[in-house]
Coordinates of N, CA and C in Angstrom, one line a residue:
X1 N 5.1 -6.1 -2.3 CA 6.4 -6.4 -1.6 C 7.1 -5.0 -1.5
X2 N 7.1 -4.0 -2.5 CA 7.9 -3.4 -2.6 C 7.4 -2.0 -1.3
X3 N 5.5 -1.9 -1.3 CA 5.6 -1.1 -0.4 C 5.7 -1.7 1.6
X4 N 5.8 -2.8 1.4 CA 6.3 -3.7 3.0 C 7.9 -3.3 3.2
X5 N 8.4 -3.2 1.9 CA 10.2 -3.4 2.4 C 9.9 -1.6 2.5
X6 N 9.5 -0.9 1.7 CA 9.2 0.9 1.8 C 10.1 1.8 3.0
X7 N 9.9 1.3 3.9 CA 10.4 2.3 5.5 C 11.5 2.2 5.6
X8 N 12.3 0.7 5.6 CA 13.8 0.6 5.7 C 14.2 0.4 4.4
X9 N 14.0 -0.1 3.1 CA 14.2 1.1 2.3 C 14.6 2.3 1.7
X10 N 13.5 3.4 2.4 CA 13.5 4.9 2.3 C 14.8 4.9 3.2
X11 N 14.8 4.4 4.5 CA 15.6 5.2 5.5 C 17.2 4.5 5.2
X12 N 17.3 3.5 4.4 CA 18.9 3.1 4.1 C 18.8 4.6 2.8
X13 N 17.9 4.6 2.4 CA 18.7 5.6 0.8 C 19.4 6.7 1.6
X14 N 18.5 7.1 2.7 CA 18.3 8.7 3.2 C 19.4 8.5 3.7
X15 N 20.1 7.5 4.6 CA 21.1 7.9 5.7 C 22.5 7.1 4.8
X16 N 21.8 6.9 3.6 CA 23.2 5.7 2.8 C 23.4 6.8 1.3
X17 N 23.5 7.6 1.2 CA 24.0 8.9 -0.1 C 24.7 7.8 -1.2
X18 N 25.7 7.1 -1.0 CA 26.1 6.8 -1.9 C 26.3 5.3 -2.2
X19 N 24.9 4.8 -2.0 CA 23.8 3.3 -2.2 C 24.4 3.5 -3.6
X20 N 24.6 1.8 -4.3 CA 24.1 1.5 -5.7 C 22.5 1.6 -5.9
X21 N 22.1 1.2 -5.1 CA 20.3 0.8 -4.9 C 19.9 1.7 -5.9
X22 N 18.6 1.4 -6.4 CA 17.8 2.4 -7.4 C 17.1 3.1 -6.6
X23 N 16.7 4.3 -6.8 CA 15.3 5.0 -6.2 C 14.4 5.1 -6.8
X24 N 13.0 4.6 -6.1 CA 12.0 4.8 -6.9 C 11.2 5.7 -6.2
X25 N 10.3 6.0 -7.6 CA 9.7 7.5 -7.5 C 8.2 6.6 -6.9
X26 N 7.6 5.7 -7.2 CA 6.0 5.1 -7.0 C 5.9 3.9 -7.7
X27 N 4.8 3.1 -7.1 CA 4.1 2.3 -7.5 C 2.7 2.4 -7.7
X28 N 2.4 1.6 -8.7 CA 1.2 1.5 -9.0 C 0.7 0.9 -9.9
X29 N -0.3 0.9 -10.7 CA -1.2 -0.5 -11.0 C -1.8 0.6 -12.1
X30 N -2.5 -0.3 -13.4 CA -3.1 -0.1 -14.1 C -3.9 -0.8 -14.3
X31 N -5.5 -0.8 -14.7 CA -6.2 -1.8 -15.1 C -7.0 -1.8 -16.5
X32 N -6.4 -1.9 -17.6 CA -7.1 -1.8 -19.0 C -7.5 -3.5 -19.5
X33 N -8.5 -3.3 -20.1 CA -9.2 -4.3 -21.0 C -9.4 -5.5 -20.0
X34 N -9.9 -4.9 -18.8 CA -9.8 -6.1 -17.4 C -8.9 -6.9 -16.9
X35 N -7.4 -6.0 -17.4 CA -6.2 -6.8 -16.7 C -5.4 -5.3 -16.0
X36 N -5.2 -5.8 -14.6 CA -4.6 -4.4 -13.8 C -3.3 -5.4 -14.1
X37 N -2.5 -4.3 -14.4 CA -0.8 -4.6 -14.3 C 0.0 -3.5 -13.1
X38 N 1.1 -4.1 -12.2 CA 1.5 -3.4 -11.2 C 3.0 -2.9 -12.0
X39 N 3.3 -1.6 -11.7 CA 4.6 -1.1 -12.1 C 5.3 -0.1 -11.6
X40 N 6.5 -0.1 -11.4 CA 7.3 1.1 -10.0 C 8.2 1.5 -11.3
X41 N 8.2 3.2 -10.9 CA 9.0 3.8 -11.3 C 10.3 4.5 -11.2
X42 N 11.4 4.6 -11.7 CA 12.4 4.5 -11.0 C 13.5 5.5 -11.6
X43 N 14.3 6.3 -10.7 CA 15.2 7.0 -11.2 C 15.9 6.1 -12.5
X44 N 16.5 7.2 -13.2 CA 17.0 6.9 -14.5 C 18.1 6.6 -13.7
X45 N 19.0 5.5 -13.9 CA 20.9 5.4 -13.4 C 21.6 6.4 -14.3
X46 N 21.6 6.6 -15.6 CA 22.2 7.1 -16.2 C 22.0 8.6 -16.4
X47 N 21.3 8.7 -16.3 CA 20.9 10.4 -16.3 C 21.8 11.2 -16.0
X48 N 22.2 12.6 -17.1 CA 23.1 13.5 -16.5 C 24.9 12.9 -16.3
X49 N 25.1 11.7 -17.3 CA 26.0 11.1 -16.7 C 26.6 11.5 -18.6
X50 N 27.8 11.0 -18.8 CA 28.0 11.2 -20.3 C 27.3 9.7 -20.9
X51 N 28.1 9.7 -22.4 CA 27.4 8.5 -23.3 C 27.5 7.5 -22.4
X52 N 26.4 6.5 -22.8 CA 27.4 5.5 -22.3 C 27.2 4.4 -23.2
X53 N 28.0 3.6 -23.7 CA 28.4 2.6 -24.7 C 27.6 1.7 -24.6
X54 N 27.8 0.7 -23.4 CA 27.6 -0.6 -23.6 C 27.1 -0.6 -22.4
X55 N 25.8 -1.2 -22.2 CA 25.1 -1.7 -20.9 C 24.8 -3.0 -20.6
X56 N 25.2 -3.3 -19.3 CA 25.0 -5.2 -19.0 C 24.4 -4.9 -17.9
X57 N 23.3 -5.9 -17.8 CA 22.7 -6.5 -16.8 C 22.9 -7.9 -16.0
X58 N 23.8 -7.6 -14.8 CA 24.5 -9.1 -14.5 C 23.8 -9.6 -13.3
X59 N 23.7 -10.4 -13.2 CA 23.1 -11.3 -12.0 C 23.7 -12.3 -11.8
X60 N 24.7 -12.6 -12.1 CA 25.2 -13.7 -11.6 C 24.6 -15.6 -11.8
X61 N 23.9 -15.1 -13.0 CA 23.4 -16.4 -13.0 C 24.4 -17.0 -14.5
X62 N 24.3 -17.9 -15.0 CA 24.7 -18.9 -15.9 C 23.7 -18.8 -17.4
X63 N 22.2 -19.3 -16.6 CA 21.2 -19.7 -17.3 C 20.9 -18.4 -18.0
X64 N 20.5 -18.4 -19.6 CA 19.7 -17.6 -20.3 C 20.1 -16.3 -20.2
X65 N 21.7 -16.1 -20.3 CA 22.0 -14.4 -19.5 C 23.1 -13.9 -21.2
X66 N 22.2 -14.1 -21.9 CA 22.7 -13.6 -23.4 C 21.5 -12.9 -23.7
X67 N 22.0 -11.4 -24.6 CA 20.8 -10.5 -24.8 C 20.2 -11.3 -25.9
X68 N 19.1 -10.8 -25.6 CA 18.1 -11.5 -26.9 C 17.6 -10.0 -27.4
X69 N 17.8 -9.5 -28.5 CA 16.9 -8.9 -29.0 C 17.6 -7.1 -28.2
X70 N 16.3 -6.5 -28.3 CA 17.3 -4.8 -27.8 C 17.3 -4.9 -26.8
X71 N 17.9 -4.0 -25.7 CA 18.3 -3.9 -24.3 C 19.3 -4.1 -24.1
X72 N 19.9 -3.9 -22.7 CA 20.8 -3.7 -22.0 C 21.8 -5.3 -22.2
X73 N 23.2 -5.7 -22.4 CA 23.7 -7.2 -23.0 C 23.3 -7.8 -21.5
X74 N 23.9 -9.0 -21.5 CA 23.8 -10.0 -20.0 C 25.3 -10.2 -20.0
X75 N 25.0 -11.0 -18.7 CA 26.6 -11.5 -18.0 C 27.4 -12.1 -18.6
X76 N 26.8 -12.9 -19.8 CA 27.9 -13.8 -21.2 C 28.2 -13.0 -22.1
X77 N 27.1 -12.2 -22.3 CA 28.0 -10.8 -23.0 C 28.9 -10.3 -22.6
X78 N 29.8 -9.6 -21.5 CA 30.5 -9.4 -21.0 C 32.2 -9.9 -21.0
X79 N 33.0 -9.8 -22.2 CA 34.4 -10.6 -22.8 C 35.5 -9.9 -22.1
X80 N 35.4 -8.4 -21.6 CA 36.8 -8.0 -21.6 C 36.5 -7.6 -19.8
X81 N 37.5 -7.7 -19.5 CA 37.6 -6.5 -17.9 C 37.1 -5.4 -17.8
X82 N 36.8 -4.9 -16.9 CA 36.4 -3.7 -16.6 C 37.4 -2.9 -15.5
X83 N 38.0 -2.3 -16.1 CA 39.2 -1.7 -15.1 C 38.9 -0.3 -14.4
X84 N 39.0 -0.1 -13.6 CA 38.8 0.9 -12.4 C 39.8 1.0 -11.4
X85 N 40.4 2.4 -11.3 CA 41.1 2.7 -10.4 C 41.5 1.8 -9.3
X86 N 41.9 1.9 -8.2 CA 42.2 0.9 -7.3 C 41.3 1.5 -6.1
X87 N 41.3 2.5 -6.0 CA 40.3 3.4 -5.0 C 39.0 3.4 -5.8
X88 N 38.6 3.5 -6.6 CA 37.3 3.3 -6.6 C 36.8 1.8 -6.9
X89 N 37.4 1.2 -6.9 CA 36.6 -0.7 -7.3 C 36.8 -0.7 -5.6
X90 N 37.3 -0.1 -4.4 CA 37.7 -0.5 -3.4 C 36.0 -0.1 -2.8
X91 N 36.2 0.9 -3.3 CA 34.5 2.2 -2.5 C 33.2 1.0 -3.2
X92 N 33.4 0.8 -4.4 CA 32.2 -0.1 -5.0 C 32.2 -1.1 -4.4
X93 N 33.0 -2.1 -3.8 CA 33.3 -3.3 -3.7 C 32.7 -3.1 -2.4
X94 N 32.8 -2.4 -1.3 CA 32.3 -2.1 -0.2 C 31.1 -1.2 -0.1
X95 N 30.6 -0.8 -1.3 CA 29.0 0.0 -1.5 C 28.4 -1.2 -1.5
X96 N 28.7 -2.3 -2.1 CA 27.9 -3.2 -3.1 C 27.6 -4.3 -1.7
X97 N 28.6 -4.6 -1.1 CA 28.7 -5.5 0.6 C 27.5 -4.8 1.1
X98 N 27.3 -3.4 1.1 CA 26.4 -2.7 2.1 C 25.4 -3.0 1.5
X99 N 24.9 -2.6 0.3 CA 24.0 -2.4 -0.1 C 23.2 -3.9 -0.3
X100 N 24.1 -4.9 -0.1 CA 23.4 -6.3 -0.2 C 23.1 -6.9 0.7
X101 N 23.9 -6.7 2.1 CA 23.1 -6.5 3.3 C 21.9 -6.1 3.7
X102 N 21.6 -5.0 2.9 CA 19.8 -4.4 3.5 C 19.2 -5.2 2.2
X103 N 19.3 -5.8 1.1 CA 18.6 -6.8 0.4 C 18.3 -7.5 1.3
X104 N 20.0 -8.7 1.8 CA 19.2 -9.9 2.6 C 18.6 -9.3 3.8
X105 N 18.6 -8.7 4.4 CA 17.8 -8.2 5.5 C 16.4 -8.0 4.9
X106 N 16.1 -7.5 4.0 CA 14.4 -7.6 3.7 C 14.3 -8.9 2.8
X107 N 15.1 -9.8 2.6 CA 15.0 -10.8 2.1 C 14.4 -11.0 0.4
X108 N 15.7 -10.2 0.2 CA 15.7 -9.9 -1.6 C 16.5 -10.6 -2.1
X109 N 16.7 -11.8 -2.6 CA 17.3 -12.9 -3.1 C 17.5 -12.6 -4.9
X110 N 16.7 -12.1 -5.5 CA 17.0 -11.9 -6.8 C 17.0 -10.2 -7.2
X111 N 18.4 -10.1 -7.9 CA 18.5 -8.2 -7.6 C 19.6 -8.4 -9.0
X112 N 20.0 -7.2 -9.6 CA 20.7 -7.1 -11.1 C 21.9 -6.5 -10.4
X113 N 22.8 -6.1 -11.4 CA 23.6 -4.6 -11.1 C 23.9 -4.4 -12.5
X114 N 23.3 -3.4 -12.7 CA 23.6 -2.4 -13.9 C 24.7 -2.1 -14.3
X115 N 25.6 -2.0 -15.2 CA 26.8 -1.8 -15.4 C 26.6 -1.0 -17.0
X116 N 26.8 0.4 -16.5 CA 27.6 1.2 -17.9 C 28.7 1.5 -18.2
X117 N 28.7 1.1 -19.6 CA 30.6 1.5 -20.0 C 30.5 2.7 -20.9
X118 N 31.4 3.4 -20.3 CA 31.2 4.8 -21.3 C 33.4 4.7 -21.4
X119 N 33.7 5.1 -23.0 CA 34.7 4.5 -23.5 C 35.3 6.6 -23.8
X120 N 36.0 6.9 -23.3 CA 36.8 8.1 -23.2 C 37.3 8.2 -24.3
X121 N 37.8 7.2 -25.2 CA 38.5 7.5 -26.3 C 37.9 7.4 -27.5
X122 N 36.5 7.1 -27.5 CA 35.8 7.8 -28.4 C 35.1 8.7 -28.4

């Protein structure tokens, strides 16, 4: 799937600079002990960026969205606000419209958004 959606894809990243979308570097497949497994690789989000505290993975679902175990928390994890400028929740809030447009256009129904909290006062 991922190398069909590939073209419009590449050409939203290239002409969209400041996509939430992830970039990925490749896909590809492994086959050990007679089982090939497929896996894409993908820019780090956080890279180059300072600490960052607390990571959620939200999707908007209800069902099963509490961390189990290590990783990033889910959407029920998530108790306090997230406060942001009024100019920038304005720019994200209209990155995020765009960016979910060329989803349903290649007809991507299930997608996350990453959210890092990095806390200034520690």
């Amino acid at each position: 799937m991922l190398l069909r959606m590939l073209p419009k894809y590449y050409e939203y990243l290239r002409t969209t600079p400041k996509t939430l979308l992830c970039r990925f570097y490749g896909c590809y497949a492994i086959t050990m002990h007679g089982q090939t497994r497929g896996f894409a690789v993908m820019a780090s989000l956080f890279h180059g960026v300072s600490k960052i505290h607390e990571k959620y993975d939200l999707k908007g679902s209800w069902v099963d969205r509490h961390r189990a175990g290590a990783g990033p928390r889910k959407d029920n994890d998530l108790t306090s606000s997230v406060r942001l400028p009024a100019a920038v929740a304005t720019r994200m809030r209209a990155q995020c419209a765009e960016d979910v447009r060329l989803l349903r256009d290649l007809n991507i129904m299930d997608y996350s958004l990453l959210l890092g909290v990095h806390y200034r006062a520690r």
